[in-house]
Amino acid sequence: MNSRLTRCIAAVILAASALGLTVAAKPSSATMAAAATKFLESLTPEQRRQATFAFEGAERTHWNFIPTELFPRNGLTIKQMNESQRRLAHDLLKAGLSQRGYMTATQIMELENVLAVIETAQRAAAPPPAQGNPPPVFLRDPEHYFFSIFGTPSTRHTWGYRVEGHHMSLHFTVVNGTLVAGAPTFFGTNPAAVRVGPKKGTRVLGPVEDAARVLVESLDASQRGKAVIDTIAPNDIVTVAKVKIDPLSPAGIPASDLTGSQRALLKKLIDVYTGYMADDIAADRLTRIERAGWDRVAFAWAGSLERGKKHYYRVQGPTFLIEYDNTQNDANHVHSVWRDFNGDFGEDLLREHVRGTPHGD
């Protein structure tokens, strides 16, 4: 009986696969609540005090991607955790990301070791600093990343968490225990491409450059005239780390002016970014784009088209903005971000929750 049941279940799964269907995974909100609860239970009272904040406070939207010496952060660092706590912290990090997203996040952390070696060598080779003006020295440590939880993790109520440090800022907001927002999402790398040493050739964020480069190189001269908005790339992403952003001025080539194959390349570029997230968060992002209309999504490029030179691009639609910049450190330093115009920090979900909650609840 058991073997027949097993064969029947397997047949159903195979049939679903043949029809292009997937078996529903556990919602990321439930995984997040379980992981956050276990993580908090593992902490000492002092650690929990450092790691937890009120959901309604200003701390939840306090974010940046620059070194902590330039932007003081709150939360509990990986360095302050024991091995068991670190495993649970990583389980929480995994809860909001796909496998590729989690690998990208951990590789960005590990890249701090490479940057430490590079900067140490640069300081050793540099001439003595001018009197009274020593250059800043930043802590480069893959364990100097902060975990912060806002409110009480729950499968029924509203709460959130953040994982942040140099070149990474991930925000997850859970509303009513089920609805999840995952923006802003920032990933950066320095170096963008490791040029020497045992990790030579590593390009942690290579896919976000390569997908955009394939698209811009597919454009004909007329299309490129619309897509390339400036021959000089900005020094950083335009929106930097603003808490509230509005759409940037319309620029670039809209999807309606692309061929079918080029539209597919545009979708592949967006998929690189959505693919960092857990399946349901990624699906929600794509659903919002579909509802607003793919024809209203535009791609813009600035700077050189030559690989290894300074360049920038953005993809903007009615609901979202992607920005990517590689100009610093001789075009070997990437900043990339996904922003939701109405959904950053779960603001749209929170507004709907307030509207739908009876007065006095």
Short mmCIF file of C-alpha atoms in Angstrom, two decimals, residues 3-360:
data_model
loop_
_atom_site.label_atom_id
_atom_site.label_comp_id
_atom_site.label_asym_id
_atom_site.label_seq_id
_atom_site.Cartn_x
_atom_site.Cartn_y
_atom_site.Cartn_z
CA SER A 3 4.73 1.71 -2.22
CA ARG A 4 1.60 2.20 -4.38
CA LEU A 5 0.92 5.51 -2.60
CA THR A 6 4.49 6.62 -3.18
CA ARG A 7 4.22 5.76 -6.87
CA CYS A 8 0.96 7.69 -7.13
CA ILE A 9 2.48 10.78 -5.53
CA ALA A 10 5.49 10.55 -7.82
CA ALA A 11 3.17 10.27 -10.84
CA VAL A 12 1.27 13.40 -9.78
CA ILE A 13 4.53 15.35 -9.39
CA LEU A 14 5.76 14.19 -12.81
CA ALA A 15 2.44 15.11 -14.41
CA ALA A 16 2.56 18.56 -12.80
CA SER A 17 6.09 19.06 -14.09
CA ALA A 18 5.02 18.06 -17.60
CA LEU A 19 2.27 20.70 -17.49
CA GLY A 20 4.70 23.40 -16.32
CA LEU A 21 3.30 23.46 -12.79
CA THR A 22 5.26 23.52 -9.56
CA VAL A 23 4.50 22.15 -6.14
CA ALA A 24 3.99 25.09 -3.76
CA ALA A 25 6.90 25.68 -1.42
CA LYS A 26 6.54 26.77 2.16
CA PRO A 27 5.85 30.54 2.13
CA SER A 28 8.93 32.60 2.92
CA SER A 29 6.98 34.42 5.66
CA ALA A 30 6.58 31.19 7.64
CA THR A 31 10.23 30.26 7.10
CA MET A 32 11.30 33.73 8.22
CA ALA A 33 9.18 33.63 11.39
CA ALA A 34 10.53 30.21 12.37
CA ALA A 35 14.14 31.16 11.64
CA ALA A 36 13.90 34.50 13.47
CA THR A 37 12.26 32.91 16.50
CA LYS A 38 14.98 30.26 16.78
CA PHE A 39 17.66 32.89 16.34
CA LEU A 40 16.25 35.12 19.08
CA GLU A 41 15.79 32.17 21.45
CA SER A 42 19.50 31.36 21.09
CA LEU A 43 20.64 34.83 22.21
CA THR A 44 21.62 36.00 25.67
CA PRO A 45 19.54 38.83 27.16
CA GLU A 46 22.25 41.36 26.25
CA GLN A 47 22.52 40.05 22.69
CA ARG A 48 18.75 40.18 22.30
CA ARG A 49 18.76 43.79 23.49
CA GLN A 50 21.25 44.62 20.76
CA ALA A 51 19.41 42.71 18.04
CA THR A 52 15.79 43.81 18.60
CA PHE A 53 13.97 47.07 17.96
CA ALA A 54 10.42 48.38 17.93
CA PHE A 55 8.77 47.93 14.55
CA GLU A 56 7.39 51.47 14.54
CA GLY A 57 10.70 53.18 15.31
CA ALA A 58 12.97 55.12 12.96
CA GLU A 59 15.66 52.42 13.15
CA ARG A 60 13.82 50.22 10.65
CA THR A 61 14.46 52.64 7.79
CA HIS A 62 18.00 53.56 8.91
CA TRP A 63 20.09 52.06 6.14
CA ASN A 64 23.15 52.45 3.97
CA PHE A 65 25.79 50.41 2.15
CA ILE A 66 28.96 52.33 3.08
CA PRO A 67 31.45 51.24 5.78
CA THR A 68 30.16 51.31 9.34
CA GLU A 69 32.87 53.84 10.30
CA LEU A 70 31.07 56.31 8.01
CA PHE A 71 27.55 55.18 8.89
CA PRO A 72 27.14 53.87 12.47
CA ARG A 73 24.89 50.81 12.59
CA ASN A 74 22.85 49.09 15.25
CA GLY A 75 22.18 45.40 15.62
CA LEU A 76 24.10 42.26 16.52
CA THR A 77 27.13 41.41 14.41
CA ILE A 78 28.11 37.92 13.32
CA LYS A 79 31.37 38.52 15.18
CA GLN A 80 29.43 38.76 18.46
CA MET A 81 27.74 35.38 17.98
CA ASN A 82 28.89 31.88 18.87
CA GLU A 83 28.94 29.16 16.22
CA SER A 84 25.43 27.92 16.95
CA GLN A 85 24.03 31.45 16.81
CA ARG A 86 25.86 32.12 13.55
CA ARG A 87 24.22 29.08 11.93
CA LEU A 88 20.81 30.32 13.04
CA ALA A 89 21.59 33.83 11.77
CA HIS A 90 22.49 32.35 8.39
CA ASP A 91 19.23 30.40 8.39
CA LEU A 92 17.45 33.72 8.79
CA LEU A 93 19.49 35.22 5.96
CA LYS A 94 18.58 32.26 3.74
CA ALA A 95 14.87 32.60 4.52
CA GLY A 96 14.40 35.67 2.32
CA LEU A 97 16.77 34.68 -0.49
CA SER A 98 17.08 32.06 -3.18
CA GLN A 99 20.07 29.75 -3.13
CA ARG A 100 21.81 32.04 -5.63
CA GLY A 101 20.91 35.07 -3.55
CA TYR A 102 22.30 33.51 -0.40
CA MET A 103 25.52 32.53 -2.19
CA THR A 104 25.85 36.08 -3.51
CA ALA A 105 25.33 37.56 -0.04
CA THR A 106 27.94 35.32 1.58
CA GLN A 107 30.43 35.94 -1.25
CA ILE A 108 30.04 39.69 -0.74
CA MET A 109 30.86 39.17 2.94
CA GLU A 110 33.91 37.07 2.07
CA LEU A 111 35.08 39.71 -0.40
CA GLU A 112 35.92 41.88 2.61
CA ASN A 113 38.98 39.64 3.13
CA VAL A 114 40.15 40.38 -0.42
CA LEU A 115 39.58 44.10 0.05
CA ALA A 116 41.55 44.04 3.30
CA VAL A 117 44.58 42.59 1.49
CA ILE A 118 44.29 45.12 -1.34
CA GLU A 119 44.01 48.11 0.97
CA THR A 120 46.87 46.93 3.19
CA ALA A 121 49.11 46.70 0.13
CA GLN A 122 47.99 50.12 -1.06
CA ARG A 123 48.81 51.71 2.29
CA ALA A 124 52.23 50.08 2.32
CA ALA A 125 53.03 51.40 -1.17
CA ALA A 126 51.61 54.88 -0.64
CA PRO A 127 53.87 57.87 0.14
CA PRO A 128 53.72 59.25 3.68
CA PRO A 129 50.46 61.18 4.20
CA ALA A 130 50.41 64.93 4.42
CA GLN A 131 50.88 66.16 7.96
CA GLY A 132 47.66 65.89 9.93
CA ASN A 133 45.75 64.16 7.10
CA PRO A 134 46.13 60.40 7.45
CA PRO A 135 43.87 58.41 5.11
CA PRO A 136 40.93 56.62 6.73
CA VAL A 137 41.35 52.96 7.62
CA PHE A 138 38.20 50.85 7.47
CA LEU A 139 37.56 47.54 9.18
CA ARG A 140 37.24 44.86 6.51
CA ASP A 141 35.76 41.82 8.18
CA PRO A 142 33.29 39.24 6.78
CA GLU A 143 31.79 38.96 10.27
CA HIS A 144 31.10 42.70 10.60
CA TYR A 145 27.51 42.38 9.37
CA PHE A 146 24.57 43.35 11.55
CA PHE A 147 21.35 41.42 12.17
CA SER A 148 18.38 43.47 13.40
CA ILE A 149 14.81 42.32 14.10
CA PHE A 150 11.88 44.73 14.30
CA GLY A 151 8.87 43.71 16.34
CA THR A 152 8.11 40.11 17.29
CA PRO A 153 8.48 37.37 14.65
CA SER A 154 5.05 35.91 14.00
CA THR A 155 2.94 34.05 11.44
CA ARG A 156 -0.01 36.30 12.30
CA HIS A 157 1.29 39.79 13.00
CA THR A 158 3.59 42.42 11.48
CA TRP A 159 7.36 42.44 11.96
CA GLY A 160 10.57 42.63 9.95
CA TYR A 161 14.32 42.16 9.86
CA ARG A 162 17.45 43.58 8.26
CA VAL A 163 20.87 42.18 7.43
CA GLU A 164 23.37 44.92 6.66
CA GLY A 165 27.02 45.86 6.46
CA HIS A 166 29.48 47.14 3.88
CA HIS A 167 28.07 46.59 0.39
CA MET A 168 24.99 44.70 1.52
CA SER A 169 21.63 45.88 2.81
CA LEU A 170 18.68 43.47 2.85
CA HIS A 171 15.27 44.40 4.26
CA PHE A 172 12.28 42.14 4.81
CA THR A 173 8.91 43.26 6.12
CA VAL A 174 6.17 40.76 6.99
CA VAL A 175 2.63 42.17 7.25
CA ASN A 176 -0.17 40.17 8.87
CA GLY A 177 2.24 37.28 9.12
CA THR A 178 1.83 36.39 5.45
CA LEU A 179 2.60 39.28 3.07
CA VAL A 180 6.30 39.90 2.49
CA ALA A 181 8.16 42.91 1.09
CA GLY A 182 11.85 42.57 0.29
CA ALA A 183 13.08 46.04 -0.65
CA PRO A 184 15.34 47.95 -0.66
CA THR A 185 17.78 45.26 -1.82
CA PHE A 186 21.38 46.43 -2.19
CA PHE A 187 24.38 44.38 -3.31
CA GLY A 188 27.84 45.82 -4.02
CA THR A 189 31.34 44.52 -4.66
CA ASN A 190 34.84 45.93 -4.36
CA PRO A 191 36.66 44.67 -6.28
CA ALA A 192 34.04 43.91 -8.90
CA ALA A 193 36.55 41.59 -10.53
CA VAL A 194 39.39 40.16 -8.45
CA ARG A 195 42.51 40.72 -10.55
CA VAL A 196 45.23 39.07 -8.46
CA GLY A 197 45.64 36.41 -5.80
CA PRO A 198 43.99 33.04 -5.20
CA LYS A 199 40.51 34.40 -6.01
CA LYS A 200 41.62 35.96 -9.30
CA GLY A 201 38.76 36.05 -11.80
CA THR A 202 35.99 36.15 -9.19
CA ARG A 203 33.11 38.42 -10.24
CA VAL A 204 30.44 38.09 -7.59
CA LEU A 205 28.07 40.48 -9.35
CA GLY A 206 29.19 39.58 -12.85
CA PRO A 207 25.66 38.50 -13.91
CA VAL A 208 24.17 41.95 -13.32
CA GLU A 209 26.74 43.51 -15.65
CA ASP A 210 26.74 40.77 -18.26
CA ALA A 211 22.96 40.64 -18.70
CA ALA A 212 22.78 44.41 -19.23
CA ARG A 213 25.76 44.39 -21.59
CA VAL A 214 24.17 41.71 -23.79
CA LEU A 215 21.04 43.86 -24.01
CA VAL A 216 22.78 47.14 -24.87
CA GLU A 217 24.99 45.41 -27.45
CA SER A 218 21.88 43.97 -29.14
CA LEU A 219 20.53 47.45 -29.92
CA ASP A 220 20.88 48.95 -33.38
CA ALA A 221 22.16 52.49 -33.84
CA SER A 222 18.72 54.10 -33.61
CA GLN A 223 17.78 52.14 -30.50
CA ARG A 224 21.13 52.85 -28.89
CA GLY A 225 20.58 56.55 -29.47
CA LYS A 226 17.55 56.30 -27.17
CA ALA A 227 19.08 53.95 -24.62
CA VAL A 228 22.39 55.75 -24.04
CA ILE A 229 21.45 58.82 -22.02
CA ASP A 230 24.97 60.13 -21.36
CA THR A 231 28.51 59.35 -22.47
CA ILE A 232 29.70 59.90 -18.89
CA ALA A 233 28.48 57.63 -16.10
CA PRO A 234 27.43 59.15 -12.76
CA ASN A 235 29.83 58.57 -9.87
CA ASP A 236 27.30 56.40 -8.01
CA ILE A 237 23.73 55.21 -8.18
CA VAL A 238 21.54 58.30 -8.39
CA THR A 239 19.22 57.38 -5.51
CA VAL A 240 22.14 56.49 -3.19
CA ALA A 241 20.61 55.46 0.18
CA LYS A 242 17.55 57.69 0.30
CA VAL A 243 14.74 56.33 2.45
CA LYS A 244 11.95 57.54 0.19
CA ILE A 245 12.48 57.72 -3.55
CA ASP A 246 10.38 58.83 -6.49
CA PRO A 247 10.73 57.70 -10.09
CA LEU A 248 13.68 59.21 -11.88
CA SER A 249 13.03 61.35 -14.96
CA PRO A 250 11.87 59.19 -17.89
CA ALA A 251 14.90 58.17 -19.91
CA GLY A 252 16.16 55.35 -22.05
CA ILE A 253 14.45 53.03 -24.47
CA PRO A 254 11.04 51.63 -23.51
CA ALA A 255 10.30 47.94 -23.94
CA SER A 256 7.71 48.88 -26.56
CA ASP A 257 10.59 49.95 -28.85
CA LEU A 258 12.44 46.64 -28.50
CA THR A 259 12.17 43.58 -30.71
CA GLY A 260 10.82 40.35 -29.28
CA SER A 261 14.29 38.94 -28.67
CA GLN A 262 15.43 42.19 -27.06
CA ARG A 263 12.41 42.20 -24.76
CA ALA A 264 13.44 38.70 -23.72
CA LEU A 265 16.93 40.06 -22.90
CA LEU A 266 15.36 42.84 -20.82
CA LYS A 267 13.34 40.26 -18.89
CA LYS A 268 16.47 38.18 -18.35
CA LEU A 269 18.20 41.24 -16.89
CA ILE A 270 15.31 41.83 -14.49
CA ASP A 271 15.28 38.11 -13.67
CA VAL A 272 18.87 38.38 -12.44
CA TYR A 273 17.66 40.78 -9.75
CA THR A 274 14.39 39.06 -8.88
CA GLY A 275 16.23 35.73 -8.84
CA TYR A 276 18.19 36.75 -5.75
CA MET A 277 15.00 36.57 -3.70
CA ALA A 278 12.89 33.75 -2.29
CA ASP A 279 10.45 32.38 -4.87
CA ASP A 280 7.32 34.13 -3.60
CA ILE A 281 9.08 37.50 -3.27
CA ALA A 282 10.46 37.16 -6.80
CA ALA A 283 7.04 36.16 -8.14
CA ASP A 284 5.42 39.18 -6.47
CA ARG A 285 7.92 41.54 -8.08
CA LEU A 286 7.22 40.10 -11.54
CA THR A 287 3.45 40.18 -10.98
CA ARG A 288 3.63 43.89 -10.17
CA ILE A 289 5.57 44.53 -13.38
CA GLU A 290 3.04 42.52 -15.41
CA ARG A 291 0.12 44.45 -13.95
CA ALA A 292 1.73 47.82 -14.61
CA GLY A 293 2.69 46.77 -18.15
CA TRP A 294 6.00 45.63 -19.62
CA ASP A 295 5.78 48.28 -22.35
CA ARG A 296 6.24 50.93 -19.66
CA VAL A 297 9.57 49.49 -18.52
CA ALA A 298 12.60 51.39 -19.88
CA PHE A 299 16.31 50.59 -20.06
CA ALA A 300 18.95 53.34 -19.92
CA TRP A 301 22.74 53.21 -20.14
CA ALA A 302 25.39 55.86 -19.38
CA GLY A 303 29.15 55.86 -19.83
CA SER A 304 31.38 53.70 -21.97
CA LEU A 305 30.20 50.61 -23.84
CA GLU A 306 33.69 49.14 -23.60
CA ARG A 307 34.11 46.42 -21.01
CA GLY A 308 36.33 47.54 -18.13
CA LYS A 309 35.42 51.21 -18.53
CA LYS A 310 33.14 53.30 -16.33
CA HIS A 311 29.47 52.59 -16.93
CA TYR A 312 26.00 52.82 -15.39
CA TYR A 313 22.54 51.56 -16.22
CA ARG A 314 19.05 51.60 -14.84
CA VAL A 315 15.81 49.78 -15.50
CA GLN A 316 12.69 51.63 -14.45
CA GLY A 317 9.00 50.81 -14.58
CA PRO A 318 5.93 52.26 -12.88
CA THR A 319 6.50 50.13 -9.77
CA PHE A 320 10.26 49.63 -9.46
CA LEU A 321 13.76 50.90 -10.14
CA ILE A 322 16.98 49.01 -10.71
CA GLU A 323 20.22 51.00 -10.59
CA TYR A 324 23.73 49.73 -11.29
CA ASP A 325 26.96 51.71 -11.25
CA ASN A 326 30.57 50.67 -11.87
CA THR A 327 32.75 53.77 -11.87
CA GLN A 328 34.77 53.87 -8.66
CA ASN A 329 38.24 52.32 -8.23
CA ASP A 330 38.95 52.55 -11.95
CA ALA A 331 35.63 50.92 -12.88
CA ASN A 332 36.16 47.94 -10.61
CA HIS A 333 33.63 48.70 -7.86
CA VAL A 334 29.93 47.88 -8.30
CA HIS A 335 26.85 49.26 -6.57
CA SER A 336 23.46 47.76 -7.47
CA VAL A 337 20.02 48.21 -5.96
CA TRP A 338 16.36 47.25 -6.37
CA ARG A 339 13.84 49.82 -5.10
CA ASP A 340 10.02 49.61 -5.01
CA PHE A 341 8.44 53.05 -5.34
CA ASN A 342 5.49 52.21 -3.12
CA GLY A 343 6.78 49.05 -1.47
CA ASP A 344 10.14 49.84 0.09
CA PHE A 345 10.09 48.78 3.75
CA GLY A 346 6.65 47.27 3.08
CA GLU A 347 4.98 50.68 3.02
CA ASP A 348 2.28 49.70 0.52
CA LEU A 349 1.41 46.54 2.44
CA LEU A 350 1.30 48.49 5.69
CA ARG A 351 -1.07 51.06 4.19
CA GLU A 352 -3.39 48.33 2.96
CA HIS A 353 -3.24 46.69 6.38
CA VAL A 354 -4.29 49.92 8.11
CA ARG A 355 -7.18 50.42 5.65
CA GLY A 356 -8.38 46.88 6.16
CA THR A 357 -8.09 46.82 9.95
CA PRO A 358 -11.30 47.69 11.83
CA HIS A 359 -11.02 50.82 13.94
CA GLY A 360 -9.84 50.01 17.44
#
